[in-house]
Amino acid sequence: MTATSTRPVPPSRLIGVLLALTAGPAWAELYKCRQPDGSLSYQQTACAAQAEGDRLQVDIRGPNGRESASSGADYSVAAQAERLRTEREARERAHLQARREAEVRARALKAAAKPDRNTDFDSAKCARHRGEVAKWRQKTKGGYRTRDEKDYNDSKLAHHEALVERYCE
């Protein structure tokens, strides 16, 4: 004769079961599939013919209990990628605008401070910096691997062009 023991069910488990049964239509379809190699995968579509699986119920209600989250934000990969792309483009536009404004200010300051005649003329320095300008122009035309390398090449070119203006004109 076997004796069966009956243990009382904890109230928290009963409440959880009751809530699960009364939740209503706030469930999403999810499938748990066991692949032929033994691995598990979870997906939104039914399992392939060679895989065995079960249909799972997933509660998709928001924290406020409604079926959709109250924020209404689109968290899909495409929406996030689009948001990141527009933010990056805005940063690049702001960077380019700031650079142009700095160049305009620098030209204005240079024009205001430029003497009538060049007292710094040095033919050797002039020739050397013209060669450097040609070299850095070639490097900027040849492309770059990273944004830092492009900025470095552009700044070196601008530096040597300024020295050519200083020593050659």
Tab-separated table of N, CA and C in Angstrom:
chain	number	residue	atom	x	y	z
A	1	MET	N	0.829	-1.153	0.000
A	1	MET	CA	0.000	0.000	0.000
A	1	MET	C	0.888	1.235	0.000
A	2	THR	N	0.595	2.144	-0.873
A	2	THR	CA	1.400	3.358	-0.968
A	2	THR	C	0.651	4.505	-0.344
A	3	ALA	N	1.413	5.317	0.307
A	3	ALA	CA	0.803	6.486	0.944
A	3	ALA	C	1.087	7.701	0.086
A	4	THR	N	0.102	8.487	-0.148
A	4	THR	CA	0.299	9.723	-0.903
A	4	THR	C	0.230	10.885	0.065
A	5	SER	N	1.169	11.758	-0.101
A	5	SER	CA	1.153	12.926	0.775
A	5	SER	C	0.586	14.102	0.005
A	6	THR	N	-0.191	14.857	0.633
A	6	THR	CA	-0.753	16.047	-0.002
A	6	THR	C	-0.202	17.264	0.715
A	7	ARG	N	0.438	18.103	-0.069
A	7	ARG	CA	0.971	19.341	0.493
A	7	ARG	C	0.069	20.474	0.057
A	8	PRO	N	-0.138	21.433	0.894
A	8	PRO	CA	-0.976	22.571	0.481
A	8	PRO	C	-0.248	23.408	-0.571
A	9	VAL	N	-0.983	23.914	-1.519
A	9	VAL	CA	-0.429	24.762	-2.573
A	9	VAL	C	-0.235	26.164	-2.010
A	10	PRO	N	0.963	26.745	-2.192
A	10	PRO	CA	1.180	28.100	-1.666
A	10	PRO	C	0.250	29.110	-2.334
A	11	PRO	N	-0.213	30.094	-1.592
A	11	PRO	CA	-1.140	31.093	-2.155
A	11	PRO	C	-0.535	31.876	-3.315
A	12	SER	N	0.774	32.117	-3.311
A	12	SER	CA	1.380	32.884	-4.407
A	12	SER	C	1.256	32.134	-5.728
A	13	ARG	N	1.355	30.822	-5.695
A	13	ARG	CA	1.219	30.030	-6.921
A	13	ARG	C	-0.216	30.084	-7.426
A	14	LEU	N	-1.156	30.036	-6.510
A	14	LEU	CA	-2.564	30.121	-6.910
A	14	LEU	C	-2.875	31.477	-7.535
A	15	ILE	N	-2.326	32.539	-6.964
A	15	ILE	CA	-2.550	33.877	-7.513
A	15	ILE	C	-1.941	33.988	-8.904
A	16	GLY	N	-0.737	33.430	-9.081
A	16	GLY	CA	-0.088	33.462	-10.395
A	16	GLY	C	-0.902	32.730	-11.443
A	17	VAL	N	-1.424	31.569	-11.101
A	17	VAL	CA	-2.251	30.799	-12.041
A	17	VAL	C	-3.525	31.559	-12.353
A	18	LEU	N	-4.143	32.139	-11.335
A	18	LEU	CA	-5.370	32.907	-11.533
A	18	LEU	C	-5.132	34.096	-12.460
A	19	LEU	N	-4.034	34.816	-12.242
A	19	LEU	CA	-3.711	35.948	-13.115
A	19	LEU	C	-3.441	35.492	-14.544
A	20	ALA	N	-2.771	34.390	-14.708
A	20	ALA	CA	-2.472	33.886	-16.046
A	20	ALA	C	-3.746	33.510	-16.788
A	21	LEU	N	-4.710	32.959	-16.068
A	21	LEU	CA	-5.951	32.553	-16.719
A	21	LEU	C	-6.847	33.741	-17.061
A	22	THR	N	-6.752	34.823	-16.310
A	22	THR	CA	-7.624	35.967	-16.542
A	22	THR	C	-6.960	37.054	-17.387
A	23	ALA	N	-5.775	36.834	-17.874
A	23	ALA	CA	-5.032	37.873	-18.584
A	23	ALA	C	-5.701	38.286	-19.881
A	24	GLY	N	-6.338	37.403	-20.558
A	24	GLY	CA	-7.040	37.785	-21.777
A	24	GLY	C	-6.131	37.817	-22.995
A	25	PRO	N	-6.364	38.760	-23.926
A	25	PRO	CA	-5.685	38.737	-25.217
A	25	PRO	C	-4.305	39.388	-25.235
A	26	ALA	N	-3.719	39.656	-24.114
A	26	ALA	CA	-2.417	40.330	-24.103
A	26	ALA	C	-1.273	39.318	-24.195
A	27	TRP	N	-1.390	38.368	-25.062
A	27	TRP	CA	-0.363	37.338	-25.212
A	27	TRP	C	0.174	37.384	-26.635
A	28	ALA	N	1.415	37.086	-26.768
A	28	ALA	CA	2.026	37.009	-28.090
A	28	ALA	C	2.377	35.559	-28.370
A	29	GLU	N	2.450	35.212	-29.635
A	29	GLU	CA	2.819	33.854	-29.987
A	29	GLU	C	4.331	33.737	-30.027
A	30	LEU	N	4.824	32.682	-29.408
A	30	LEU	CA	6.245	32.406	-29.406
A	30	LEU	C	6.396	30.903	-29.448
A	31	TYR	N	7.315	30.414	-30.228
A	31	TYR	CA	7.517	28.992	-30.387
A	31	TYR	C	8.894	28.604	-29.866
A	32	LYS	N	8.911	27.540	-29.086
A	32	LYS	CA	10.162	26.992	-28.564
A	32	LYS	C	10.456	25.752	-29.405
A	33	CYS	N	11.539	25.804	-30.172
A	33	CYS	CA	11.847	24.728	-31.112
A	33	CYS	C	13.147	24.034	-30.716
A	34	ARG	N	13.112	22.722	-30.709
A	34	ARG	CA	14.325	21.945	-30.466
A	34	ARG	C	14.835	21.487	-31.833
A	35	GLN	N	16.029	21.892	-32.160
A	35	GLN	CA	16.630	21.580	-33.450
A	35	GLN	C	17.129	20.133	-33.452
A	36	PRO	N	17.360	19.567	-34.633
A	36	PRO	CA	17.847	18.178	-34.704
A	36	PRO	C	19.167	17.977	-33.952
A	37	ASP	N	19.997	19.008	-33.841
A	37	ASP	CA	21.265	18.863	-33.116
A	37	ASP	C	21.087	19.004	-31.611
A	38	GLY	N	19.869	19.241	-31.134
A	38	GLY	CA	19.600	19.317	-29.705
A	38	GLY	C	19.520	20.727	-29.150
A	39	SER	N	19.869	21.732	-29.930
A	39	SER	CA	19.843	23.108	-29.440
A	39	SER	C	18.408	23.642	-29.436
A	40	LEU	N	18.175	24.603	-28.568
A	40	LEU	CA	16.858	25.231	-28.463
A	40	LEU	C	16.872	26.582	-29.153
A	41	SER	N	15.780	26.941	-29.785
A	41	SER	CA	15.646	28.283	-30.348
A	41	SER	C	14.221	28.757	-30.079
A	42	TYR	N	14.097	30.056	-29.904
A	42	TYR	CA	12.799	30.680	-29.678
A	42	TYR	C	12.530	31.590	-30.864
A	43	GLN	N	11.353	31.486	-31.459
A	43	GLN	CA	11.056	32.273	-32.647
A	43	GLN	C	9.582	32.610	-32.697
A	44	GLN	N	9.236	33.543	-33.577
A	44	GLN	CA	7.859	33.999	-33.686
A	44	GLN	C	7.053	33.193	-34.689
A	45	THR	N	7.717	32.370	-35.453
A	45	THR	CA	7.029	31.544	-36.448
A	45	THR	C	7.069	30.094	-36.006
A	46	ALA	N	6.210	29.285	-36.581
A	46	ALA	CA	6.148	27.877	-36.216
A	46	ALA	C	7.474	27.193	-36.549
A	47	CYS	N	7.754	26.120	-35.849
A	47	CYS	CA	9.021	25.404	-36.030
A	47	CYS	C	9.058	24.755	-37.411
A	48	ALA	N	10.257	24.602	-37.929
A	48	ALA	CA	10.437	23.957	-39.231
A	48	ALA	C	10.071	22.481	-39.112
A	49	ALA	N	9.897	21.822	-40.245
A	49	ALA	CA	9.455	20.430	-40.257
A	49	ALA	C	10.438	19.517	-39.540
A	50	GLN	N	11.733	19.774	-39.647
A	50	GLN	CA	12.722	18.893	-39.032
A	50	GLN	C	12.921	19.169	-37.546
A	51	ALA	N	12.276	20.217	-37.009
A	51	ALA	CA	12.422	20.552	-35.593
A	51	ALA	C	11.123	20.256	-34.871
A	52	GLU	N	11.242	19.875	-33.609
A	52	GLU	CA	10.050	19.652	-32.805
A	52	GLU	C	9.899	20.821	-31.847
A	53	GLY	N	8.662	21.207	-31.573
A	53	GLY	CA	8.516	22.388	-30.736
A	53	GLY	C	7.169	22.511	-30.083
A	54	ASP	N	7.116	23.484	-29.183
A	54	ASP	CA	5.893	23.798	-28.440
A	54	ASP	C	5.566	25.259	-28.652
A	55	ARG	N	4.302	25.567	-28.562
A	55	ARG	CA	3.863	26.950	-28.642
A	55	ARG	C	3.857	27.521	-27.232
A	56	LEU	N	4.486	28.663	-27.043
A	56	LEU	CA	4.556	29.312	-25.745
A	56	LEU	C	3.676	30.548	-25.749
A	57	GLN	N	3.149	30.888	-24.609
A	57	GLN	CA	2.380	32.112	-24.463
A	57	GLN	C	3.259	33.119	-23.739
A	58	VAL	N	3.400	34.306	-24.283
A	58	VAL	CA	4.239	35.337	-23.695
A	58	VAL	C	3.370	36.559	-23.411
A	59	ASP	N	3.460	37.052	-22.195
A	59	ASP	CA	2.701	38.224	-21.789
A	59	ASP	C	3.400	39.472	-22.343
A	60	ILE	N	2.719	40.254	-23.178
A	60	ILE	CA	3.336	41.438	-23.785
A	60	ILE	C	2.731	42.730	-23.267
A	61	ARG	N	2.032	42.651	-22.165
A	61	ARG	CA	1.455	43.865	-21.610
A	61	ARG	C	2.548	44.760	-21.060
A	62	GLY	N	2.316	46.049	-21.079
A	62	GLY	CA	3.251	47.010	-20.527
A	62	GLY	C	3.160	47.034	-19.019
A	63	PRO	N	4.007	47.822	-18.369
A	63	PRO	CA	4.002	47.877	-16.908
A	63	PRO	C	2.697	48.404	-16.320
A	64	ASN	N	1.946	49.146	-17.116
A	64	ASN	CA	0.684	49.685	-16.616
A	64	ASN	C	-0.472	48.700	-16.795
A	65	GLY	N	-0.215	47.530	-17.354
A	65	GLY	CA	-1.238	46.506	-17.510
A	65	GLY	C	-1.966	46.548	-18.828
A	66	ARG	N	-1.756	47.602	-19.621
A	66	ARG	CA	-2.406	47.668	-20.925
A	66	ARG	C	-1.640	46.824	-21.926
A	67	GLU	N	-2.291	46.555	-23.070
A	67	GLU	CA	-1.666	45.683	-24.057
A	67	GLU	C	-0.455	46.307	-24.721
A	68	SER	N	-0.422	47.603	-24.852
A	68	SER	CA	0.742	48.240	-25.469
A	68	SER	C	1.390	49.152	-24.445
A	69	ALA	N	2.665	49.353	-24.595
A	69	ALA	CA	3.387	50.225	-23.665
A	69	ALA	C	2.869	51.652	-23.812
A	70	SER	N	2.895	52.403	-22.733
A	70	SER	CA	2.330	53.747	-22.757
A	70	SER	C	3.200	54.732	-23.537
A	71	SER	N	4.486	54.421	-23.718
A	71	SER	CA	5.373	55.378	-24.391
A	71	SER	C	5.068	55.481	-25.882
A	72	GLY	N	4.632	54.408	-26.493
A	72	GLY	CA	4.340	54.432	-27.917
A	72	GLY	C	5.590	54.495	-28.772
A	73	ALA	N	6.773	54.340	-28.183
A	73	ALA	CA	8.025	54.407	-28.934
A	73	ALA	C	8.214	53.123	-29.733
A	74	ASP	N	8.768	53.281	-30.905
A	74	ASP	CA	9.058	52.139	-31.772
A	74	ASP	C	10.480	51.671	-31.492
A	75	TYR	N	10.619	50.487	-30.928
A	75	TYR	CA	11.930	49.961	-30.579
A	75	TYR	C	12.429	48.923	-31.577
A	76	SER	N	11.881	48.917	-32.765
A	76	SER	CA	12.349	47.950	-33.751
A	76	SER	C	13.765	48.304	-34.184
A	77	VAL	N	14.446	47.316	-34.718
A	77	VAL	CA	15.837	47.518	-35.147
A	77	VAL	C	15.898	48.588	-36.233
A	78	ALA	N	14.964	48.559	-37.152
A	78	ALA	CA	14.964	49.537	-38.245
A	78	ALA	C	14.762	50.957	-37.708
A	79	ALA	N	13.854	51.117	-36.754
A	79	ALA	CA	13.601	52.447	-36.191
A	79	ALA	C	14.810	52.946	-35.414
A	80	GLN	N	15.454	52.059	-34.658
A	80	GLN	CA	16.646	52.460	-33.911
A	80	GLN	C	17.789	52.817	-34.856
A	81	ALA	N	17.960	52.041	-35.928
A	81	ALA	CA	19.015	52.333	-36.897
A	81	ALA	C	18.764	53.680	-37.571
A	82	GLU	N	17.527	53.963	-37.909
A	82	GLU	CA	17.176	55.241	-38.537
A	82	GLU	C	17.452	56.404	-37.579
A	83	ARG	N	17.078	56.230	-36.297
A	83	ARG	CA	17.314	57.273	-35.305
A	83	ARG	C	18.815	57.526	-35.129
A	84	LEU	N	19.600	56.471	-35.051
A	84	LEU	CA	21.053	56.629	-34.910
A	84	LEU	C	21.663	57.297	-36.143
A	85	ARG	N	21.162	56.933	-37.340
A	85	ARG	CA	21.682	57.524	-38.569
A	85	ARG	C	21.398	59.025	-38.615
A	86	THR	N	20.179	59.423	-38.245
A	86	THR	CA	19.856	60.853	-38.275
A	86	THR	C	20.653	61.617	-37.222
A	87	GLU	N	20.876	61.011	-36.053
A	87	GLU	CA	21.694	61.673	-35.031
A	87	GLU	C	23.133	61.854	-35.517
A	88	ARG	N	23.693	60.816	-36.160
A	88	ARG	CA	25.059	60.898	-36.679
A	88	ARG	C	25.158	61.964	-37.759
A	89	GLU	N	24.183	62.015	-38.663
A	89	GLU	CA	24.207	63.022	-39.718
A	89	GLU	C	24.108	64.430	-39.136
A	90	ALA	N	23.294	64.609	-38.111
A	90	ALA	CA	23.173	65.927	-37.471
A	90	ALA	C	24.496	66.338	-36.824
A	91	ARG	N	25.175	65.378	-36.159
A	91	ARG	CA	26.480	65.684	-35.565
A	91	ARG	C	27.493	66.052	-36.648
A	92	GLU	N	27.492	65.322	-37.767
A	92	GLU	CA	28.436	65.613	-38.848
A	92	GLU	C	28.160	66.986	-39.463
A	93	ARG	N	26.863	67.320	-39.637
A	93	ARG	CA	26.529	68.637	-40.179
A	93	ARG	C	26.985	69.743	-39.240
A	94	ALA	N	26.771	69.560	-37.934
A	94	ALA	CA	27.191	70.563	-36.954
A	94	ALA	C	28.714	70.703	-36.954
A	95	HIS	N	29.422	69.584	-37.065
A	95	HIS	CA	30.890	69.610	-37.093
A	95	HIS	C	31.375	70.358	-38.338
A	96	LEU	N	30.780	70.078	-39.475
A	96	LEU	CA	31.173	70.735	-40.721
A	96	LEU	C	30.872	72.230	-40.666
A	97	GLN	N	29.712	72.596	-40.132
A	97	GLN	CA	29.347	74.006	-40.017
A	97	GLN	C	30.311	74.739	-39.095
A	98	ALA	N	30.655	74.129	-37.967
A	98	ALA	CA	31.600	74.757	-37.039
A	98	ALA	C	32.971	74.921	-37.685
A	99	ARG	N	33.381	73.941	-38.456
A	99	ARG	CA	34.677	74.020	-39.138
A	99	ARG	C	34.685	75.147	-40.171
A	100	ARG	N	33.596	75.251	-40.934
A	100	ARG	CA	33.508	76.328	-41.937
A	100	ARG	C	33.536	77.703	-41.270
A	101	GLU	N	32.788	77.841	-40.170
A	101	GLU	CA	32.771	79.119	-39.458
A	101	GLU	C	34.154	79.458	-38.917
A	102	ALA	N	34.877	78.465	-38.417
A	102	ALA	CA	36.231	78.696	-37.904
A	102	ALA	C	37.165	79.122	-39.032
A	103	GLU	N	37.019	78.507	-40.206
A	103	GLU	CA	37.846	78.888	-41.355
A	103	GLU	C	37.554	80.323	-41.779
A	104	VAL	N	36.280	80.709	-41.789
A	104	VAL	CA	35.910	82.069	-42.166
A	104	VAL	C	36.497	83.062	-41.165
A	105	ARG	N	36.374	82.761	-39.875
A	105	ARG	CA	36.950	83.643	-38.851
A	105	ARG	C	38.471	83.745	-38.996
A	106	ALA	N	39.118	82.608	-39.279
A	106	ALA	CA	40.576	82.616	-39.424
A	106	ALA	C	40.995	83.446	-40.630
A	107	ARG	N	40.267	83.316	-41.738
A	107	ARG	CA	40.589	84.113	-42.933
A	107	ARG	C	40.399	85.602	-42.661
A	108	ALA	N	39.322	85.934	-41.950
A	108	ALA	CA	39.063	87.342	-41.638
A	108	ALA	C	40.162	87.906	-40.738
A	109	LEU	N	40.587	87.151	-39.750
A	109	LEU	CA	41.665	87.604	-38.874
A	109	LEU	C	42.973	87.745	-39.634
A	110	LYS	N	43.226	86.794	-40.527
A	110	LYS	CA	44.457	86.835	-41.310
A	110	LYS	C	44.459	88.038	-42.244
A	111	ALA	N	43.314	88.300	-42.860
A	111	ALA	CA	43.229	89.432	-43.773
A	111	ALA	C	43.407	90.752	-43.021
A	112	ALA	N	42.876	90.826	-41.822
A	112	ALA	CA	42.993	92.057	-41.040
A	112	ALA	C	44.425	92.269	-40.532
A	113	ALA	N	45.123	91.195	-40.265
A	113	ALA	CA	46.467	91.303	-39.685
A	113	ALA	C	47.575	91.252	-40.732
A	114	LYS	N	47.246	91.009	-41.992
A	114	LYS	CA	48.261	90.837	-43.026
A	114	LYS	C	48.920	92.192	-43.354
A	115	PRO	N	50.234	92.258	-43.297
A	115	PRO	CA	50.920	93.503	-43.655
A	115	PRO	C	50.897	93.726	-45.170
A	116	ASP	N	51.216	94.945	-45.568
A	116	ASP	CA	51.203	95.278	-46.993
A	116	ASP	C	52.229	94.484	-47.788
A	117	ARG	N	53.375	94.272	-47.234
A	117	ARG	CA	54.354	93.482	-47.971
A	117	ARG	C	54.884	92.376	-47.073
A	118	ASN	N	55.352	91.331	-47.697
A	118	ASN	CA	55.803	90.159	-46.969
A	118	ASN	C	57.256	90.356	-46.540
A	119	THR	N	57.461	90.449	-45.243
A	119	THR	CA	58.821	90.590	-44.726
A	119	THR	C	59.419	89.237	-44.377
A	120	ASP	N	58.588	88.176	-44.394
A	120	ASP	CA	59.067	86.840	-44.042
A	120	ASP	C	59.469	86.013	-45.259
A	121	PHE	N	59.584	86.600	-46.437
A	121	PHE	CA	59.868	85.812	-47.640
A	121	PHE	C	61.176	85.053	-47.475
A	122	ASP	N	61.096	83.758	-47.698
A	122	ASP	CA	62.273	82.888	-47.628
A	122	ASP	C	62.101	81.846	-48.726
A	123	SER	N	62.952	81.910	-49.740
A	123	SER	CA	62.772	81.037	-50.900
A	123	SER	C	62.944	79.559	-50.543
A	124	ALA	N	63.848	79.236	-49.625
A	124	ALA	CA	64.050	77.832	-49.257
A	124	ALA	C	62.818	77.286	-48.530
A	125	LYS	N	62.302	78.057	-47.569
A	125	LYS	CA	61.108	77.615	-46.838
A	125	LYS	C	59.905	77.569	-47.773
A	126	CYS	N	59.845	78.511	-48.690
A	126	CYS	CA	58.756	78.545	-49.658
A	126	CYS	C	58.750	77.252	-50.484
A	127	ALA	N	59.907	76.880	-51.020
A	127	ALA	CA	60.001	75.673	-51.847
A	127	ALA	C	59.660	74.420	-51.018
A	128	ARG	N	60.189	74.355	-49.793
A	128	ARG	CA	59.945	73.193	-48.945
A	128	ARG	C	58.449	73.045	-48.647
A	129	HIS	N	57.784	74.122	-48.306
A	129	HIS	CA	56.371	74.027	-47.953
A	129	HIS	C	55.486	73.820	-49.179
A	130	ARG	N	55.914	74.315	-50.337
A	130	ARG	CA	55.153	73.985	-51.560
A	130	ARG	C	55.201	72.480	-51.819
A	131	GLY	N	56.373	71.877	-51.586
A	131	GLY	CA	56.491	70.425	-51.728
A	131	GLY	C	55.596	69.684	-50.735
A	132	GLU	N	55.554	70.177	-49.481
A	132	GLU	CA	54.696	69.561	-48.468
A	132	GLU	C	53.222	69.699	-48.845
A	133	VAL	N	52.839	70.848	-49.377
A	133	VAL	CA	51.447	71.033	-49.812
A	133	VAL	C	51.101	70.021	-50.892
A	134	ALA	N	52.009	69.839	-51.855
A	134	ALA	CA	51.746	68.867	-52.924
A	134	ALA	C	51.602	67.459	-52.343
A	135	LYS	N	52.479	67.119	-51.392
A	135	LYS	CA	52.425	65.789	-50.778
A	135	LYS	C	51.105	65.584	-50.027
A	136	TRP	N	50.677	66.557	-49.223
A	136	TRP	CA	49.453	66.389	-48.434
A	136	TRP	C	48.205	66.452	-49.305
A	137	ARG	N	48.261	67.195	-50.411
A	137	ARG	CA	47.123	67.171	-51.351
A	137	ARG	C	46.967	65.781	-51.937
A	138	GLN	N	48.091	65.166	-52.268
A	138	GLN	CA	48.065	63.817	-52.830
A	138	GLN	C	47.498	62.830	-51.796
A	139	LYS	N	47.898	62.993	-50.539
A	139	LYS	CA	47.397	62.090	-49.494
A	139	LYS	C	45.893	62.267	-49.287
A	140	THR	N	45.408	63.500	-49.342
A	140	THR	CA	43.970	63.703	-49.149
A	140	THR	C	43.177	63.186	-50.343
A	141	LYS	N	43.773	63.267	-51.542
A	141	LYS	CA	43.093	62.708	-52.716
A	141	LYS	C	43.090	61.188	-52.674
A	142	GLY	N	44.173	60.614	-52.129
A	142	GLY	CA	44.323	59.159	-52.125
A	142	GLY	C	43.356	58.444	-51.204
A	143	GLY	N	42.647	59.160	-50.392
A	143	GLY	CA	41.674	58.536	-49.502
A	143	GLY	C	42.238	58.372	-48.105
A	144	TYR	N	41.453	57.741	-47.260
A	144	TYR	CA	41.829	57.562	-45.872
A	144	TYR	C	41.088	56.350	-45.336
A	145	ARG	N	41.621	55.790	-44.268
A	145	ARG	CA	40.994	54.609	-43.667
A	145	ARG	C	40.016	54.985	-42.564
A	146	THR	N	40.353	55.997	-41.784
A	146	THR	CA	39.496	56.382	-40.657
A	146	THR	C	39.216	57.878	-40.713
A	147	ARG	N	38.251	58.305	-39.951
A	147	ARG	CA	37.896	59.722	-39.866
A	147	ARG	C	39.054	60.517	-39.263
A	148	ASP	N	39.751	59.929	-38.261
A	148	ASP	CA	40.890	60.605	-37.646
A	148	ASP	C	41.999	60.841	-38.670
A	149	GLU	N	42.240	59.849	-39.525
A	149	GLU	CA	43.278	59.999	-40.542
A	149	GLU	C	42.898	61.106	-41.534
A	150	LYS	N	41.627	61.189	-41.895
A	150	LYS	CA	41.181	62.242	-42.805
A	150	LYS	C	41.380	63.616	-42.169
A	151	ASP	N	40.956	63.752	-40.907
A	151	ASP	CA	41.125	65.034	-40.211
A	151	ASP	C	42.600	65.411	-40.091
A	152	TYR	N	43.443	64.424	-39.820
A	152	TYR	CA	44.877	64.682	-39.699
A	152	TYR	C	45.444	65.169	-41.037
A	153	ASN	N	45.101	64.474	-42.124
A	153	ASN	CA	45.595	64.874	-43.452
A	153	ASN	C	45.110	66.279	-43.819
A	154	ASP	N	43.848	66.567	-43.539
A	154	ASP	CA	43.308	67.896	-43.847
A	154	ASP	C	44.007	68.988	-43.037
A	155	SER	N	44.274	68.706	-41.759
A	155	SER	CA	44.917	69.734	-40.944
A	155	SER	C	46.366	69.957	-41.369
A	156	LYS	N	47.068	68.892	-41.760
A	156	LYS	CA	48.446	69.058	-42.238
A	156	LYS	C	48.459	69.864	-43.540
A	157	LEU	N	47.514	69.580	-44.429
A	157	LEU	CA	47.430	70.319	-45.684
A	157	LEU	C	47.160	71.797	-45.399
A	158	ALA	N	46.215	72.106	-44.525
A	158	ALA	CA	45.899	73.495	-44.189
A	158	ALA	C	47.107	74.186	-43.552
A	159	HIS	N	47.831	73.471	-42.707
A	159	HIS	CA	49.013	74.035	-42.055
A	159	HIS	C	50.070	74.438	-43.088
A	160	HIS	N	50.370	73.535	-44.007
A	160	HIS	CA	51.408	73.837	-44.996
A	160	HIS	C	50.943	74.883	-46.004
A	161	GLU	N	49.654	74.907	-46.322
A	161	GLU	CA	49.148	75.971	-47.189
A	161	GLU	C	49.305	77.329	-46.518
A	162	ALA	N	49.064	77.397	-45.228
A	162	ALA	CA	49.244	78.656	-44.492
A	162	ALA	C	50.711	79.073	-44.491
A	163	LEU	N	51.619	78.093	-44.354
A	163	LEU	CA	53.054	78.423	-44.378
A	163	LEU	C	53.484	78.888	-45.765
A	164	VAL	N	52.888	78.313	-46.807
A	164	VAL	CA	53.205	78.786	-48.167
A	164	VAL	C	52.757	80.234	-48.316
A	165	GLU	N	51.556	80.539	-47.820
A	165	GLU	CA	51.103	81.936	-47.885
A	165	GLU	C	52.021	82.860	-47.118
A	166	ARG	N	52.525	82.373	-46.003
A	166	ARG	CA	53.385	83.199	-45.166
A	166	ARG	C	54.753	83.432	-45.823
A	167	TYR	N	55.390	82.382	-46.315
A	167	TYR	CA	56.755	82.495	-46.804
A	167	TYR	C	56.865	82.807	-48.303
A	168	CYS	N	55.801	82.588	-49.074
A	168	CYS	CA	55.925	82.715	-50.525
A	168	CYS	C	55.248	83.970	-51.078
A	169	GLU	N	54.362	84.573	-50.390
A	169	GLU	CA	53.628	85.692	-50.972
A	169	GLU	C	54.050	86.999	-50.371
